[in-house]
Each structure stands twice: as structure tokens, then as C-alpha cells.
Coordinates of C-alpha atoms in Angstrom, one line a residue:
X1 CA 101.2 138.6 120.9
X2 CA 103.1 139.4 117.7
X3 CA 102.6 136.4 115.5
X4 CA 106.0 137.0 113.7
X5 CA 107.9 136.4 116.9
X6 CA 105.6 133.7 118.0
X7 CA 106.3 131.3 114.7
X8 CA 110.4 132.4 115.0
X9 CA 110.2 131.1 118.9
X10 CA 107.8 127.8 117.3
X11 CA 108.7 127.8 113.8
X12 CA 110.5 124.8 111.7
X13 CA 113.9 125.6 112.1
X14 CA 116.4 125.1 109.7
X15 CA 120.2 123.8 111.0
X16 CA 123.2 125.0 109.1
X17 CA 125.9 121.8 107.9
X18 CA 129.1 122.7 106.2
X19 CA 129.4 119.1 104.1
X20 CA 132.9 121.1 102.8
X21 CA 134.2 124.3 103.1
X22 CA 131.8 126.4 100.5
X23 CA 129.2 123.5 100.5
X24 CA 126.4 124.1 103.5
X25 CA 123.4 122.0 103.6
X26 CA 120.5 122.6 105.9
X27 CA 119.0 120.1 108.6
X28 CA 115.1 120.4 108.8
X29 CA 113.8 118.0 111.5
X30 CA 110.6 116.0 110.3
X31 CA 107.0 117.0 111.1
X32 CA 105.1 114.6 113.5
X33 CA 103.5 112.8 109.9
X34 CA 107.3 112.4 108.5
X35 CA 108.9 111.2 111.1
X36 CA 107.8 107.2 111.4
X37 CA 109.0 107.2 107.5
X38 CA 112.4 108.2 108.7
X39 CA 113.5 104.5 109.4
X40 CA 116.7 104.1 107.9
X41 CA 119.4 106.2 107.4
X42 CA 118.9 106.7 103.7
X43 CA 114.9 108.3 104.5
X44 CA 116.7 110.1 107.1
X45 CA 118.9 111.8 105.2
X46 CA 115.9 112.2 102.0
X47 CA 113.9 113.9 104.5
X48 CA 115.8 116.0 106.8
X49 CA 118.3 117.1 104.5
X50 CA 117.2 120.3 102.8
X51 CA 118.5 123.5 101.0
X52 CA 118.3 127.2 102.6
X53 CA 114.7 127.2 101.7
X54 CA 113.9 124.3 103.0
X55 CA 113.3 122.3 100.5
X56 CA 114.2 119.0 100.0
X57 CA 117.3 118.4 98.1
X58 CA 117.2 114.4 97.3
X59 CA 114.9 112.6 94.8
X60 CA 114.9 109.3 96.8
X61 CA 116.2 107.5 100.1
X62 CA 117.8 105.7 96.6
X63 CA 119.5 108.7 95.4
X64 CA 121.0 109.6 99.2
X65 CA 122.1 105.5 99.2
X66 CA 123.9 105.2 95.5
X67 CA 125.0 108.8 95.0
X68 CA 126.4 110.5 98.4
X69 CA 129.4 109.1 99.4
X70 CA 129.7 107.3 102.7
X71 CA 131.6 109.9 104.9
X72 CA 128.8 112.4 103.8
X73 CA 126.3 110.2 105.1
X74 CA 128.0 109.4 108.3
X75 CA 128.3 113.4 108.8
X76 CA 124.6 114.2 108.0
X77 CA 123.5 111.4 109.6
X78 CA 125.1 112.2 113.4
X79 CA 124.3 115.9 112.9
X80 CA 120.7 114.5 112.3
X81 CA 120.7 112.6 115.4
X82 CA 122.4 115.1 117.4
X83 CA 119.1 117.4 116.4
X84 CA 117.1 114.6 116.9
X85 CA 117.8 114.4 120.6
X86 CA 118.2 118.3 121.5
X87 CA 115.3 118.4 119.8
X88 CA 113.4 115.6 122.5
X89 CA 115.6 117.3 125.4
X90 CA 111.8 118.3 126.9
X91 CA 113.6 120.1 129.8
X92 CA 115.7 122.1 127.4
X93 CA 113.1 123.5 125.3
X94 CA 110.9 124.2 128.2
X95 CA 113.7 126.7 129.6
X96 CA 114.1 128.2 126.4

């Protein structure tokens, strides 16, 4: 088995966001660890919301909370939870 295709079929994947047009933000769901910490919104948002490397692009659930305005939120928050659920769609990813 090539291990290359094996980790692109398994592998963290990273889910384009256009906040605006120009501004794209990447949606990285949480591991297994991570995700119990994602309890509010604001953690959600700290740890799911990364740049096209996949790192994390927030300081704090606090920055995400004072600093992003609340549309923006809203946004990355249903994209999240639209993730969130294909993601647990167990028949879905099974036919893939």
C-alpha cells in the first residue's frame, strides 16, 4: 500500500472558508483529545479555525470572543458544524 495515498484517503483534512472575497480561512476538525475542549463556540472557533498550514490562527477562545466580529463567528461557526456532522455521517465515510 502506498503510504502517501493512504494518509491523503485518512489524513487531517483541511476545509477551505472564504470569510470575504480575498480572505480564506481553513477549517481543521479537532483530534479525538481536542474535541471535549471544544464546548463553546469561542473554543470552537480557537481550535478548528486554522491557516493553510494548519496552524492555529487565534491566541485564545478570548481573542475569537472580543476581536472577530459576530457575523464572522456565526459563519465559521455553522461551517464548523456543517463539518462536524459530515464528518459523523458513519455511512458516508464508509462509502467513500
Amino acid at each position: 500500500m502506498d503510504f502517501e495515498q493512504l494518509m491523503n484517503a485518512i489524513g487531517v483534512k483541511l476545509s477551505p472558508l472564504e470569510i470575504k472575497t480575498g480572505v480564506t480561512v481553513y477549517i481543521k476538525l479537532p483530534s479525538i483529545t481536542k474535541y471535549p475542549e471544544c464546548s463553546d463556540p469561542y473554543k470552537t472557533i480557537f481550535y478548528c479555525v486554522v491557516d493553510e498550514d494548519g496552524k492555529q490562527i487565534f491566541e485564545s477562545p478570548e481573542q475569537v470572543e472580543n476581536s472577530v466580529d459576530m457575523p464572522v463567528q456565526v459563519k465559521l461557526n455553522q461551517e464548523i458544524g456543517r463539518l462536524f456532522t459530515e464528518a459523523m455521517d458513519i455511512e458516508s465515510v464508509e462509502s467513500k
